[in-house]
Amino acid sequence: MCRQHQRQQEQKVANIDNNLPQKGSLLKRFVTSMPKVEFHVHLEGTLEPVLVFTLARRNSIDLSQYFKHVNDLRSKYESFTSLNSFLQVYYRCASVLRTDRDFYDATMAYLSRVKKDNVVYAELFFDPQCHKQRGVSFETMADGILAAVDDAHHQLDIKCKLIPCFLRHLSEASAMDMWSEIFKYFQQHPEARDRIIGIGLDSAEQDNPPSKFYGVFWKIRHASKSVVGDMHIVAHAGEEGPSNYISQALDVLCSERIDHGVQCLSDDKLVQRLRDEHIPLTVCPLSNVKLGVFDTLKQHNLKRMLDLGLNVSIHSDDQPTLVDTLRRIISQ
């Protein structure tokens, strides 16, 4: 009787398992439904191919020498071999953003998309120098983005703050000029202080250490709080660059957060410091694989960073959605 009862119980368990949705379906539903925040995402990198071509037509921009059609661009999004190869496509796509309406549409498209994934809060990077080179004012960029942020808050119940970034492959003098324009915007738009919450540093790391930008970040740290409010400083470091770039970001720029930081594990003292000071690291595993920092997700050091007690959070960086990133990591 005991064996018969055991077989009956085993059959019940088997029937329950057979009636459950597939593991992948459960995982997708769980990851999609959980509330999420996105601390590391670039507006220009969220542009989907169809929107890129739509904005290009609107602004009479010919992309044919770079991308033959939407599917050609889509295929290039899947064939990056390094950060530099990605940035070439990134900046060409960003060139279609010219008017406040363009920046509005790009921002609203991103926020509408991630709302479906239950992202409740996002901190959105954008690269004003990239657009200033084409004659686009910071006011045009900020007005368009902030209008979309406001509409998304009221229409979609999603909150978003902005962090303009300096491009590290450009000179510090260029960053200084950009900061002057940003500061002027704050003077003219005091209501922006609660929505533009920080300044970041991004773009290609190689041969562009954080120390290159000591002067401009010193100026930002000493800017009048009555004008800029509590201006936070964050920096991309230790993605493809060495671990001492992370130390420079902390010590020279006084960065409060490290965006990426995966190279920290090569320096035990740095790891201890990051752990002891609870410094946030916004890690983007899927992006790291796509850009060749790691060959596969299984080789990524995310788990090691977590095991060491580092203050790590997971984000998308650019094209992949946060849900895609989380689902693929969990499935590993």
GROMACS .gro file of N, CA and C in nm, residues 38-39 41-43 103 107-108 110-111 121-128 138-150 159-165 182 185-186 192-200 228 230-234 257:
model
  171
   38GLU      N    1   1.600   5.127  -1.454
   38GLU     CA    2   1.707   5.127  -1.554
   38GLU      C    3   1.798   5.245  -1.526
   39PHE      N    4   1.919   5.216  -1.473
   39PHE     CA    5   2.015   5.321  -1.441
   39PHE      C    6   2.119   5.343  -1.550
   41VAL      N    7   2.129   5.343  -1.950
   41VAL     CA    8   2.077   5.331  -2.086
   41VAL      C    9   2.100   5.465  -2.157
   42HIS      N   10   2.139   5.457  -2.285
   42HIS     CA   11   2.171   5.574  -2.364
   42HIS      C   12   2.059   5.601  -2.464
   43LEU      N   13   2.007   5.723  -2.463
   43LEU     CA   14   1.896   5.757  -2.553
   43LEU      C   15   1.931   5.725  -2.698
  103PHE      N   16   1.390   6.463  -3.070
  103PHE     CA   17   1.431   6.418  -2.938
  103PHE      C   18   1.310   6.373  -2.856
  107THR      N   19   1.265   5.982  -2.726
  107THR     CA   20   1.247   5.957  -2.582
  107THR      C   21   1.114   5.889  -2.554
  108MET      N   22   1.008   5.935  -2.617
  108MET     CA   23   0.877   5.875  -2.594
  108MET      C   24   0.872   5.731  -2.646
  110TYR      N   25   1.123   5.521  -2.652
  110TYR     CA   26   1.191   5.437  -2.553
  110TYR      C   27   1.106   5.415  -2.430
  111LEU      N   28   1.051   5.522  -2.372
  111LEU     CA   29   0.974   5.509  -2.249
  111LEU      C   30   0.847   5.427  -2.270
  121TYR      N   31   1.115   5.331  -1.343
  121TYR     CA   32   1.204   5.447  -1.329
  121TYR      C   33   1.327   5.425  -1.416
  122ALA      N   34   1.368   5.532  -1.487
  122ALA     CA   35   1.487   5.523  -1.572
  122ALA      C   36   1.570   5.648  -1.556
  123GLU      N   37   1.703   5.630  -1.560
  123GLU     CA   38   1.796   5.742  -1.570
  123GLU      C   39   1.859   5.733  -1.709
  124LEU      N   40   1.830   5.833  -1.789
  124LEU     CA   41   1.860   5.828  -1.932
  124LEU      C   42   1.982   5.912  -1.965
  125PHE      N   43   2.088   5.846  -2.015
  125PHE     CA   44   2.204   5.919  -2.065
  125PHE      C   45   2.172   5.977  -2.203
  126PHE      N   46   2.233   6.090  -2.235
  126PHE     CA   47   2.239   6.135  -2.374
  126PHE      C   48   2.367   6.214  -2.395
  127ASP      N   49   2.409   6.229  -2.521
  127ASP     CA   50   2.541   6.283  -2.555
  127ASP      C   51   2.528   6.417  -2.627
  128PRO      N   52   2.518   6.527  -2.555
  128PRO     CA   53   2.494   6.656  -2.620
  128PRO      C   54   2.603   6.700  -2.716
  138PHE      N   55   2.185   7.270  -2.693
  138PHE     CA   56   2.145   7.191  -2.577
  138PHE      C   57   1.999   7.218  -2.543
  139GLU      N   58   1.955   7.340  -2.561
  139GLU     CA   59   1.816   7.374  -2.533
  139GLU      C   60   1.720   7.292  -2.618
  140THR      N   61   1.753   7.275  -2.747
  140THR     CA   62   1.669   7.193  -2.835
  140THR      C   63   1.660   7.050  -2.785
  141MET      N   64   1.776   6.993  -2.750
  141MET     CA   65   1.779   6.855  -2.701
  141MET      C   66   1.697   6.843  -2.572
  142ALA      N   67   1.731   6.927  -2.474
  142ALA     CA   68   1.670   6.914  -2.342
  142ALA      C   69   1.520   6.941  -2.347
  143ASP      N   70   1.479   7.042  -2.423
  143ASP     CA   71   1.336   7.073  -2.431
  143ASP      C   72   1.258   6.955  -2.487
  144GLY      N   73   1.310   6.893  -2.592
  144GLY     CA   74   1.239   6.779  -2.651
  144GLY      C   75   1.235   6.659  -2.560
  145ILE      N   76   1.349   6.627  -2.498
  145ILE     CA   77   1.355   6.510  -2.410
  145ILE      C   78   1.267   6.531  -2.287
  146LEU      N   79   1.278   6.648  -2.226
  146LEU     CA   80   1.202   6.673  -2.103
  146LEU      C   81   1.052   6.678  -2.128
  147ALA      N   82   1.011   6.727  -2.245
  147ALA     CA   83   0.868   6.725  -2.278
  147ALA      C   84   0.816   6.582  -2.284
  148ALA      N   85   0.896   6.492  -2.342
  148ALA     CA   86   0.857   6.351  -2.347
  148ALA      C   87   0.857   6.289  -2.208
  149VAL      N   88   0.955   6.325  -2.126
  149VAL     CA   89   0.962   6.274  -1.989
  149VAL      C   90   0.837   6.315  -1.912
  150ASP      N   91   0.795   6.440  -1.927
  150ASP     CA   92   0.675   6.487  -1.859
  150ASP      C   93   0.551   6.415  -1.908
  159LYS      N   94   0.862   5.721  -1.442
  159LYS     CA   95   0.945   5.835  -1.407
  159LYS      C   96   1.081   5.823  -1.477
  160CYS      N   97   1.137   5.937  -1.513
  160CYS     CA   98   1.265   5.938  -1.583
  160CYS      C   99   1.343   6.064  -1.547
  161LYS      N  100   1.472   6.048  -1.522
  161LYS     CA  101   1.564   6.159  -1.499
  161LYS      C  102   1.673   6.154  -1.606
  162LEU      N  103   1.741   6.266  -1.628
  162LEU     CA  104   1.839   6.277  -1.736
  162LEU      C  105   1.980   6.298  -1.683
  163ILE      N  106   2.078   6.238  -1.755
  163ILE     CA  107   2.219   6.257  -1.726
  163ILE      C  108   2.292   6.280  -1.857
  164PRO      N  109   2.316   6.407  -1.895
  164PRO     CA  110   2.400   6.431  -2.013
  164PRO      C  111   2.543   6.388  -1.985
  165CYS      N  112   2.610   6.338  -2.088
  165CYS     CA  113   2.746   6.285  -2.072
  165CYS      C  114   2.843   6.357  -2.164
  182ILE      N  115   2.526   7.391  -2.080
  182ILE     CA  116   2.436   7.325  -1.986
  182ILE      C  117   2.407   7.417  -1.867
  185TYR      N  118   2.164   7.674  -1.954
  185TYR     CA  119   2.029   7.619  -1.961
  185TYR      C  120   1.966   7.614  -1.821
  186PHE      N  121   2.046   7.575  -1.723
  186PHE     CA  122   1.996   7.573  -1.584
  186PHE      C  123   1.957   7.714  -1.538
  192ALA      N  124   1.451   7.270  -1.438
  192ALA     CA  125   1.522   7.152  -1.487
  192ALA      C  126   1.611   7.088  -1.382
  193ARG      N  127   1.636   7.158  -1.271
  193ARG     CA  128   1.730   7.107  -1.170
  193ARG      C  129   1.689   6.973  -1.113
  194ASP      N  130   1.558   6.949  -1.103
  194ASP     CA  131   1.510   6.824  -1.045
  194ASP      C  132   1.498   6.712  -1.148
  195ARG      N  133   1.524   6.745  -1.275
  195ARG     CA  134   1.506   6.645  -1.381
  195ARG      C  135   1.636   6.611  -1.452
  196ILE      N  136   1.727   6.706  -1.460
  196ILE     CA  137   1.863   6.678  -1.508
  196ILE      C  138   1.949   6.666  -1.383
  197ILE      N  139   1.978   6.544  -1.343
  197ILE     CA  140   2.026   6.520  -1.206
  197ILE      C  141   2.176   6.495  -1.197
  198GLY      N  142   2.246   6.488  -1.310
  198GLY     CA  143   2.388   6.459  -1.302
  198GLY      C  144   2.458   6.479  -1.434
  199ILE      N  145   2.588   6.462  -1.431
  199ILE     CA  146   2.672   6.466  -1.550
  199ILE      C  147   2.755   6.338  -1.553
  200GLY      N  148   2.766   6.279  -1.672
  200GLY     CA  149   2.841   6.155  -1.686
  200GLY      C  150   2.956   6.168  -1.785
  228VAL      N  151   2.238   7.481  -1.026
  228VAL     CA  152   2.235   7.345  -1.080
  228VAL      C  153   2.176   7.243  -0.982
  230ASP      N  154   2.167   6.967  -0.678
  230ASP     CA  155   2.261   6.862  -0.638
  230ASP      C  156   2.303   6.784  -0.762
  231MET      N  157   2.411   6.828  -0.824
  231MET     CA  158   2.456   6.769  -0.950
  231MET      C  159   2.542   6.646  -0.921
  232HIS      N  160   2.490   6.527  -0.950
  232HIS     CA  161   2.563   6.403  -0.926
  232HIS      C  162   2.662   6.377  -1.040
  233ILE      N  163   2.770   6.309  -1.007
  233ILE     CA  164   2.873   6.276  -1.105
  233ILE      C  165   2.883   6.124  -1.116
  234VAL      N  166   2.874   6.075  -1.239
  234VAL     CA  167   2.889   5.933  -1.267
  234VAL      C  168   2.985   5.920  -1.384
  257ARG      N  169   2.923   5.690  -0.879
  257ARG     CA  170   2.881   5.561  -0.932
  257ARG      C  171   2.971   5.527  -1.048
   0.00000   0.00000   0.00000
